[in-house]
GROMACS .gro file of C-alpha atoms in nm:
model
  355
    1GLY     CA    1 -23.785  -3.538   1.481
    2VAL     CA    2 -23.851  -3.891   1.600
    3LEU     CA    3 -23.981  -4.027   1.268
    4PRO     CA    4 -23.645  -4.025   1.084
    5LEU     CA    5 -23.486  -4.203   1.381
    6LEU     CA    6 -23.756  -4.468   1.379
    7SER     CA    7 -23.717  -4.504   1.002
    8PHE     CA    8 -23.344  -4.550   1.040
    9ALA     CA    9 -23.397  -4.812   1.311
   10VAL     CA   10 -23.631  -5.009   1.085
   11LEU     CA   11 -23.388  -4.984   0.793
   12ALA     CA   12 -23.098  -5.098   1.011
   13ASN     CA   13 -23.302  -5.389   1.148
   14ARG     CA   14 -23.409  -5.502   0.802
   15LYS     CA   15 -23.090  -5.415   0.613
   16ASN     CA   16 -23.082  -5.764   0.462
   17ASP     CA   17 -23.400  -5.722   0.260
   18LEU     CA   18 -23.460  -5.345   0.234
   19ALA     CA   19 -23.260  -5.128  -0.004
   20ILE     CA   20 -23.234  -4.754   0.050
   21TYR     CA   21 -23.178  -4.504  -0.230
   22GLU     CA   22 -23.075  -4.140  -0.211
   23HIS     CA   23 -23.160  -3.937  -0.520
   24GLY     CA   24 -23.196  -4.273  -0.697
   25SER     CA   25 -22.847  -4.393  -0.600
   26PHE     CA   26 -22.812  -4.720  -0.410
   27ILE     CA   27 -22.673  -4.671  -0.057
   28LEU     CA   28 -22.430  -4.944   0.043
   29ASP     CA   29 -22.384  -4.858   0.411
   30LEU     CA   30 -22.624  -4.709   0.663
   31ASP     CA   31 -22.395  -4.487   0.871
   32ASP     CA   32 -22.425  -4.167   1.074
   33ALA     CA   33 -22.381  -3.950   0.766
   34VAL     CA   34 -22.679  -4.121   0.598
   35LEU     CA   35 -22.885  -4.080   0.917
   36GLU     CA   36 -22.807  -3.709   0.928
   37ARG     CA   37 -22.911  -3.659   0.565
   38LEU     CA   38 -23.223  -3.870   0.617
   39ALA     CA   39 -23.324  -3.655   0.917
   40LYS     CA   40 -23.273  -3.332   0.722
   41ASN     CA   41 -23.419  -3.434   0.385
   42PRO     CA   42 -23.630  -3.752   0.411
   43GLY     CA   43 -23.787  -3.674   0.074
   44ASN     CA   44 -23.456  -3.748  -0.097
   45PHE     CA   45 -23.476  -4.115   0.007
   46THR     CA   46 -23.675  -4.412  -0.121
   47VAL     CA   47 -23.690  -4.772   0.002
   48ARG     CA   48 -23.746  -5.097  -0.186
   49ASN     CA   49 -23.821  -5.442  -0.044
   50TYR     CA   50 -23.625  -5.732  -0.194
   51ALA     CA   51 -23.732  -5.998   0.055
   52ALA     CA   52 -23.942  -6.198  -0.187
   53LYS     CA   53 -23.735  -6.466  -0.369
   54SER     CA   54 -23.816  -6.740  -0.614
   55LYS     CA   55 -23.653  -7.084  -0.609
   56SER     CA   56 -23.447  -7.012  -0.922
   57ARG     CA   57 -23.329  -6.675  -0.794
   58SER     CA   58 -23.236  -6.826  -0.458
   59LEU     CA   59 -23.033  -7.093  -0.635
   60TYR     CA   60 -22.863  -6.830  -0.848
   61LEU     CA   61 -22.777  -6.617  -0.545
   62SER     CA   62 -22.640  -6.921  -0.362
   63GLU     CA   63 -22.407  -6.992  -0.653
   64ILE     CA   64 -22.300  -6.625  -0.661
   65VAL     CA   65 -22.200  -6.658  -0.295
   66ASN     CA   66 -21.993  -6.968  -0.376
   67ALA     CA   67 -21.833  -6.827  -0.690
   68PHE     CA   68 -21.727  -6.501  -0.526
   69GLY     CA   69 -21.639  -6.651  -0.188
   70ILE     CA   70 -21.854  -6.396  -0.007
   71SER     CA   71 -21.741  -6.464   0.349
   72ASN     CA   72 -22.023  -6.294   0.540
   73ALA     CA   73 -22.300  -6.474   0.351
   74ASN     CA   74 -22.449  -6.822   0.332
   75THR     CA   75 -22.715  -6.988   0.123
   76GLU     CA   76 -22.985  -6.834   0.342
   77ASP     CA   77 -22.852  -6.481   0.313
   78THR     CA   78 -23.043  -6.221   0.126
   79PHE     CA   79 -23.018  -6.049  -0.204
   80ILE     CA   80 -22.919  -5.716  -0.047
   81GLN     CA   81 -22.615  -5.861   0.132
   82ILE     CA   82 -22.495  -6.027  -0.187
   83VAL     CA   83 -22.550  -5.732  -0.420
   84LYS     CA   84 -22.369  -5.501  -0.176
   85ALA     CA   85 -22.069  -5.734  -0.184
   86LEU     CA   86 -22.064  -5.716  -0.566
   87TYR     CA   87 -22.100  -5.337  -0.565
   88ARG     CA   88 -21.804  -5.310  -0.328
   89GLU     CA   89 -21.595  -5.516  -0.571
   90ILE     CA   90 -21.664  -5.258  -0.843
   91TYR     CA   91 -21.623  -4.952  -0.619
   92SER     CA   92 -21.287  -5.081  -0.492
   93LEU     CA   93 -21.136  -5.065  -0.843
   94ASN     CA   94 -20.882  -4.787  -0.892
   95PRO     CA   95 -20.948  -4.514  -1.155
   96TYR     CA   96 -20.756  -4.702  -1.425
   97ALA     CA   97 -20.953  -5.023  -1.373
   98LYS     CA   98 -21.280  -4.828  -1.369
   99ASN     CA   99 -21.213  -4.675  -1.710
  100THR     CA  100 -20.978  -4.890  -1.917
  101LYS     CA  101 -21.090  -5.105  -2.207
  102ALA     CA  102 -20.741  -5.231  -2.289
  103THR     CA  103 -20.706  -5.609  -2.250
  104LEU     CA  104 -21.068  -5.634  -2.129
  105SER     CA  105 -21.343  -5.838  -2.290
  106LYS     CA  106 -21.655  -5.656  -2.402
  107GLN     CA  107 -21.849  -5.847  -2.135
  108SER     CA  108 -21.625  -5.717  -1.855
  109VAL     CA  109 -21.658  -5.361  -1.982
  110ALA     CA  110 -22.037  -5.396  -2.005
  111ILE     CA  111 -22.066  -5.547  -1.655
  112ARG     CA  112 -21.857  -5.266  -1.506
  113GLN     CA  113 -22.068  -5.004  -1.682
  114ALA     CA  114 -22.389  -5.170  -1.568
  115PHE     CA  115 -22.283  -5.164  -1.202
  116LEU     CA  116 -22.168  -4.802  -1.223
  117THR     CA  117 -22.493  -4.680  -1.377
  118ALA     CA  118 -22.769  -4.917  -1.261
  119SER     CA  119 -23.043  -4.779  -1.038
  120GLU     CA  120 -23.229  -5.107  -0.973
  121PRO     CA  121 -23.005  -5.381  -0.827
  122ASP     CA  122 -23.265  -5.654  -0.881
  123ARG     CA  123 -23.293  -5.587  -1.254
  124LEU     CA  124 -22.913  -5.550  -1.268
  125LEU     CA  125 -22.831  -5.885  -1.111
  126PHE     CA  126 -23.121  -6.097  -1.235
  127GLU     CA  127 -23.169  -5.953  -1.584
  128GLN     CA  128 -22.893  -5.724  -1.715
  129ILE     CA  129 -22.586  -5.921  -1.604
  130PRO     CA  130 -22.710  -6.260  -1.735
  131GLN     CA  131 -22.800  -6.097  -2.068
  132ILE     CA  132 -22.457  -5.935  -2.095
  133ILE     CA  133 -22.287  -6.274  -2.082
  134GLY     CA  134 -22.534  -6.435  -2.321
  135ALA     CA  135 -22.771  -6.605  -2.076
  136GLU     CA  136 -23.144  -6.568  -2.026
  137PRO     CA  137 -23.277  -6.326  -1.762
  138ILE     CA  138 -23.377  -6.489  -1.433
  139TYR     CA  139 -23.737  -6.393  -1.369
  140PRO     CA  140 -23.925  -6.523  -1.063
  141GLU     CA  141 -24.092  -6.787  -1.279
  142THR     CA  142 -23.772  -6.889  -1.462
  143LYS     CA  143 -23.669  -7.253  -1.427
  144LEU     CA  144 -23.295  -7.275  -1.359
  145SER     CA  145 -23.096  -7.595  -1.306
  146HIS     CA  146 -22.814  -7.616  -1.055
  147PRO     CA  147 -22.543  -7.668  -1.324
  148ASP     CA  148 -22.672  -7.367  -1.520
  149ALA     CA  149 -22.682  -7.150  -1.207
  150SER     CA  150 -22.327  -7.254  -1.115
  151SER     CA  151 -22.197  -7.192  -1.466
  152LEU     CA  152 -22.359  -6.849  -1.479
  153ALA     CA  153 -22.219  -6.745  -1.140
  154LEU     CA  154 -21.868  -6.869  -1.228
  155SER     CA  155 -21.877  -6.675  -1.555
  156ILE     CA  156 -21.970  -6.355  -1.373
  157ALA     CA  157 -21.694  -6.411  -1.117
  158GLY     CA  158 -21.447  -6.459  -1.404
  159TYR     CA  159 -21.537  -6.124  -1.557
  160PHE     CA  160 -21.497  -5.958  -1.216
  161ARG     CA  161 -21.149  -6.111  -1.187
  162GLU     CA  162 -21.068  -5.973  -1.529
  163LEU     CA  163 -21.158  -5.625  -1.404
  164LYS     CA  164 -20.964  -5.664  -1.078
  165THR     CA  165 -20.650  -5.785  -1.256
  166SER     CA  166 -20.652  -5.510  -1.520
  167TYR     CA  167 -20.418  -5.291  -1.313
  168PRO     CA  168 -20.168  -5.571  -1.237
  169ARG     CA  169 -20.166  -5.640  -1.613
  170LEU     CA  170 -20.087  -5.274  -1.675
  171LEU     CA  171 -19.794  -5.300  -1.434
  172GLU     CA  172 -19.670  -5.596  -1.638
  173VAL     CA  173 -19.685  -5.383  -1.954
  174ILE     CA  174 -19.491  -5.111  -1.772
  175ARG     CA  175 -19.228  -5.357  -1.648
  176LYS     CA  176 -19.175  -5.510  -1.991
  177SER     CA  177 -19.159  -5.168  -2.159
  178ILE     CA  178 -18.894  -5.042  -1.915
  179ALA     CA  179 -18.689  -5.360  -1.952
  180GLU     CA  180 -18.705  -5.338  -2.330
  181ALA     CA  181 -18.628  -4.965  -2.340
  182THR     CA  182 -18.329  -4.995  -2.107
  183SER     CA  183 -18.205  -5.334  -2.233
  184THR     CA  184 -18.212  -5.475  -1.880
  185ASN     CA  185 -18.326  -5.803  -1.726
  186GLY     CA  186 -18.704  -5.833  -1.760
  187GLU     CA  187 -18.750  -5.977  -1.409
  188LEU     CA  188 -18.844  -5.687  -1.178
  189VAL     CA  189 -18.596  -5.741  -0.894
  190ALA     CA  190 -18.304  -5.801  -1.130
  191MET     CA  191 -18.403  -5.507  -1.350
  192ARG     CA  192 -18.422  -5.276  -1.049
  193LYS     CA  193 -18.080  -5.385  -0.924
  194GLN     CA  194 -17.920  -5.341  -1.265
  195LEU     CA  195 -18.073  -4.997  -1.323
  196GLN     CA  196 -17.972  -4.881  -0.976
  197GLY     CA  197 -17.615  -4.976  -1.048
  198GLN     CA  198 -17.622  -4.771  -1.367
  199ALA     CA  199 -17.790  -4.476  -1.195
  200THR     CA  200 -17.522  -4.469  -0.926
  201ASN     CA  201 -17.256  -4.430  -1.194
  202LEU     CA  202 -17.449  -4.143  -1.353
  203GLU     CA  203 -17.516  -3.954  -1.031
  204GLY     CA  204 -17.428  -3.586  -1.066
  205ARG     CA  205 -17.364  -3.613  -1.441
  206VAL     CA  206 -17.714  -3.560  -1.586
  207LEU     CA  207 -17.828  -3.208  -1.675
  208ASP     CA  208 -18.147  -3.288  -1.864
  209LYS     CA  209 -18.437  -3.234  -1.621
  210ASN     CA  210 -18.650  -3.529  -1.729
  211LEU     CA  211 -18.361  -3.774  -1.749
  212HIS     CA  212 -18.231  -3.653  -1.413
  213SER     CA  213 -18.573  -3.715  -1.254
  214PHE     CA  214 -18.574  -4.064  -1.404
  215VAL     CA  215 -18.227  -4.141  -1.266
  216VAL     CA  216 -18.329  -4.013  -0.923
  217ALA     CA  217 -18.644  -4.229  -0.933
  218ILE     CA  218 -18.435  -4.535  -1.012
  219GLN     CA  219 -18.230  -4.478  -0.697
  220ARG     CA  220 -18.523  -4.469  -0.452
  221ASP     CA  221 -18.437  -4.757  -0.218
  222GLU     CA  222 -18.717  -4.697   0.032
  223LEU     CA  223 -18.992  -4.809  -0.206
  224SER     CA  224 -19.129  -5.161  -0.246
  225ASN     CA  225 -19.076  -5.320  -0.588
  226GLN     CA  226 -19.429  -5.232  -0.703
  227GLU     CA  227 -19.404  -4.877  -0.567
  228TRP     CA  228 -19.068  -4.837  -0.739
  229LEU     CA  229 -19.214  -4.950  -1.070
  230GLU     CA  230 -19.517  -4.722  -1.030
  231ASN     CA  231 -19.292  -4.429  -0.944
  232LEU     CA  232 -19.076  -4.484  -1.254
  233ALA     CA  233 -19.391  -4.492  -1.467
  234MET     CA  234 -19.520  -4.172  -1.305
  235VAL     CA  235 -19.192  -3.986  -1.357
  236THR     CA  236 -19.179  -4.098  -1.719
  237LEU     CA  237 -19.531  -3.970  -1.784
  238ASP     CA  238 -19.475  -3.625  -1.631
  239GLY     CA  239 -19.618  -3.702  -1.288
  240THR     CA  240 -19.937  -3.886  -1.384
  241PRO     CA  241 -19.981  -4.195  -1.160
  242ALA     CA  242 -20.037  -4.522  -1.346
  243ARG     CA  243 -20.345  -4.586  -1.131
  244SER     CA  244 -20.508  -4.289  -1.305
  245TRP     CA  245 -20.395  -4.354  -1.665
  246ASN     CA  246 -20.634  -4.386  -1.953
  247ASP     CA  247 -20.569  -4.612  -2.250
  248GLU     CA  248 -20.415  -4.330  -2.457
  249GLU     CA  249 -20.162  -4.265  -2.184
  250ILE     CA  250 -20.042  -4.625  -2.206
  251ASN     CA  251 -19.935  -4.561  -2.566
  252LEU     CA  252 -19.778  -4.228  -2.469
  253PHE     CA  253 -19.581  -4.400  -2.191
  254THR     CA  254 -19.450  -4.659  -2.437
  255VAL     CA  255 -19.314  -4.383  -2.660
  256LYS     CA  256 -19.165  -4.182  -2.375
  257ILE     CA  257 -18.999  -4.474  -2.197
  258HIS     CA  258 -18.821  -4.574  -2.519
  259GLU     CA  259 -18.697  -4.217  -2.557
  260MET     CA  260 -18.585  -4.214  -2.193
  261GLY     CA  261 -18.426  -4.557  -2.218
  262GLY     CA  262 -18.241  -4.461  -2.534
  263ALA     CA  263 -18.101  -4.148  -2.370
  264LEU     CA  264 -18.002  -4.349  -2.062
  265LYS     CA  265 -17.817  -4.608  -2.271
  266ARG     CA  266 -17.635  -4.341  -2.471
  267LEU     CA  267 -17.533  -4.161  -2.153
  268GLN     CA  268 -17.413  -4.489  -2.005
  269ALA     CA  269 -17.205  -4.561  -2.317
  270LEU     CA  270 -17.067  -4.210  -2.303
  271LEU     CA  271 -16.966  -4.260  -1.940
  272TYR     CA  272 -16.780  -4.582  -2.017
  273ASP     CA  273 -16.606  -4.416  -2.310
  274ARG     CA  274 -16.493  -4.126  -2.094
  275LEU     CA  275 -16.378  -4.352  -1.812
  276SER     CA  276 -16.182  -4.572  -2.051
  277LYS     CA  277 -15.984  -4.263  -2.151
  278ASN     CA  278 -15.925  -4.169  -1.786
  279GLU     CA  279 -16.078  -3.828  -1.848
  280THR     CA  280 -16.189  -3.587  -1.578
  281PRO     CA  281 -16.555  -3.562  -1.466
  282PHE     CA  282 -16.793  -3.434  -1.730
  283GLU     CA  283 -17.146  -3.304  -1.775
  284ALA     CA  284 -17.389  -3.474  -2.012
  285ILE     CA  285 -17.657  -3.296  -2.214
  286ARG     CA  286 -17.939  -3.458  -2.410
  287ILE     CA  287 -18.013  -3.288  -2.744
  288THR     CA  288 -18.318  -3.350  -2.961
  289LEU     CA  289 -18.309  -3.255  -3.330
  290THR     CA  290 -18.654  -3.210  -3.483
  291HIS     CA  291 -18.670  -3.206  -3.863
  292PRO     CA  292 -18.939  -3.029  -4.067
  293ASP     CA  293 -19.103  -3.364  -4.144
  294GLY     CA  294 -19.155  -3.424  -3.772
  295SER     CA  295 -18.885  -3.690  -3.733
  296GLU     CA  296 -18.651  -3.655  -3.438
  297VAL     CA  297 -18.299  -3.758  -3.351
  298VAL     CA  298 -18.204  -3.771  -2.983
  299ASP     CA  299 -17.845  -3.784  -2.868
  300VAL     CA  300 -17.642  -3.730  -2.552
  301VAL     CA  301 -17.325  -3.522  -2.570
  302SER     CA  302 -17.071  -3.444  -2.301
  303ILE     CA  303 -16.820  -3.181  -2.207
  304THR     CA  304 -16.558  -3.152  -1.932
  305GLU     CA  305 -16.474  -2.833  -1.743
  306GLN     CA  306 -16.139  -2.820  -1.923
  307GLU     CA  307 -16.312  -2.845  -2.262
  308LYS     CA  308 -16.555  -2.572  -2.161
  309SER     CA  309 -16.267  -2.343  -2.072
  310GLN     CA  310 -16.080  -2.413  -2.396
  311ILE     CA  311 -16.388  -2.358  -2.615
  312SER     CA  312 -16.484  -2.041  -2.428
  313LYS     CA  313 -16.144  -1.886  -2.510
  314VAL     CA  314 -16.208  -1.945  -2.880
  315MET     CA  315 -16.578  -1.862  -2.885
  316ASN     CA  316 -16.589  -1.544  -2.674
  317SER     CA  317 -16.494  -1.317  -2.960
  318VAL     CA  318 -16.713  -1.512  -3.202
  319THR     CA  319 -17.021  -1.487  -2.981
  320GLU     CA  320 -16.966  -1.114  -2.937
  321GLN     CA  321 -16.962  -1.070  -3.315
  322ILE     CA  322 -17.273  -1.284  -3.358
  323GLU     CA  323 -17.454  -1.095  -3.079
  324SER     CA  324 -17.375  -0.769  -3.256
  325MET     CA  325 -17.491  -0.912  -3.586
  326PHE     CA  326 -17.828  -1.039  -3.453
  327GLY     CA  327 -17.897  -0.771  -3.194
  328SER     CA  328 -17.906  -0.986  -2.881
  329SER     CA  329 -17.723  -1.268  -2.709
  330SER     CA  330 -18.018  -1.509  -2.724
  331ALA     CA  331 -18.087  -1.443  -3.094
  332GLY     CA  332 -17.721  -1.487  -3.177
  333LYS     CA  333 -17.691  -1.813  -2.983
  334SER     CA  334 -18.008  -1.948  -3.146
  335ALA     CA  335 -17.868  -1.868  -3.490
  336LEU     CA  336 -17.536  -2.031  -3.401
  337LEU     CA  337 -17.713  -2.341  -3.271
  338ALA     CA  338 -17.922  -2.364  -3.587
  339TRP     CA  339 -17.608  -2.331  -3.801
  340LEU     CA  340 -17.427  -2.603  -3.607
  341THR     CA  341 -17.730  -2.830  -3.643
  342SER     CA  342 -17.758  -2.773  -4.016
  343GLU     CA  343 -17.390  -2.848  -4.057
  344ASP     CA  344 -17.423  -3.164  -3.848
  345THR     CA  345 -17.718  -3.286  -4.055
  346ALA     CA  346 -17.554  -3.226  -4.392
  347GLY     CA  347 -17.732  -2.904  -4.466
  348GLY     CA  348 -18.081  -3.017  -4.354
  349ASN     CA  349 -18.309  -2.746  -4.210
  350SER     CA  350 -18.389  -2.859  -3.859
  351THR     CA  351 -18.467  -2.713  -3.522
  352THR     CA  352 -18.309  -2.818  -3.196
  353GLU     CA  353 -18.443  -2.865  -2.848
  354GLN     CA  354 -18.171  -2.881  -2.586
  355GLY     CA  355 -18.240  -3.085  -2.276
   0.00000   0.00000   0.00000
């Protein structure tokens, strides 16, 4: 009918001092989708008037505008314009920044949570946020000096910056972890160049699926430096983008990248050793030995086609006997692998996982 259209026109005309809620959630933008829902279910919407302002609150809002550099606002602009700008800052955070607590102060975490859960923007901005950072709530009758208002606004802006820079700080952790794990230059551009040189030498020689994916990721020239770093992190953590990590996954990445870097360095050393002997091309296999106490030993071994052929001539009859002894080829090979492992570890009972 006509009434919802008239209501929408009033809301659009007074968008600077009227706030609209749908099912109790603050609506940032009045667009066609909101109009359609308003026309169909007007009972789902409520409106609040935030036009009335006290001197102290006006001063506080003015300092918020200055501290955040809100470009579409001035000292005469309204509460609704300003609070929408702050909400957009929070909503623009990626999933990691919306959930992490790593490297964040308790105030930043509390401010983020308050914006994500608050249903009353006036209480949020004038009462909850000041209290979170240790200041008094700003009631209409509160007396607030200009220095205090400026200090409060700058503090809030600082905590917002802490939230916005949480993901870049994660990328720094990733960069340093990769550099440490691969023993390469810590500076991103130099590290990328060095790793790409190593990956080129290893091309076609890596059989382990995870290590092969890592080597391929290193060689992706079409990506920007940040995209390249993010892609390496994603490949290391089994396809989970860094933008979506939780704090536990940061620790898991640190463990996995050191395993990956260790395997890469061993394979690189193996390559140089083979090349120094002028040997023919070889295949490399990463082997992990897991002991009963949970400890693991990871190594990279290699074999040339000529060595394969020579060993096969010796082992064919042996494997046939073992297969007959254990009833199947897979059972016999597993037993043989376990025996070789136990011999290699001086009689220790261990299991092997071949990459």
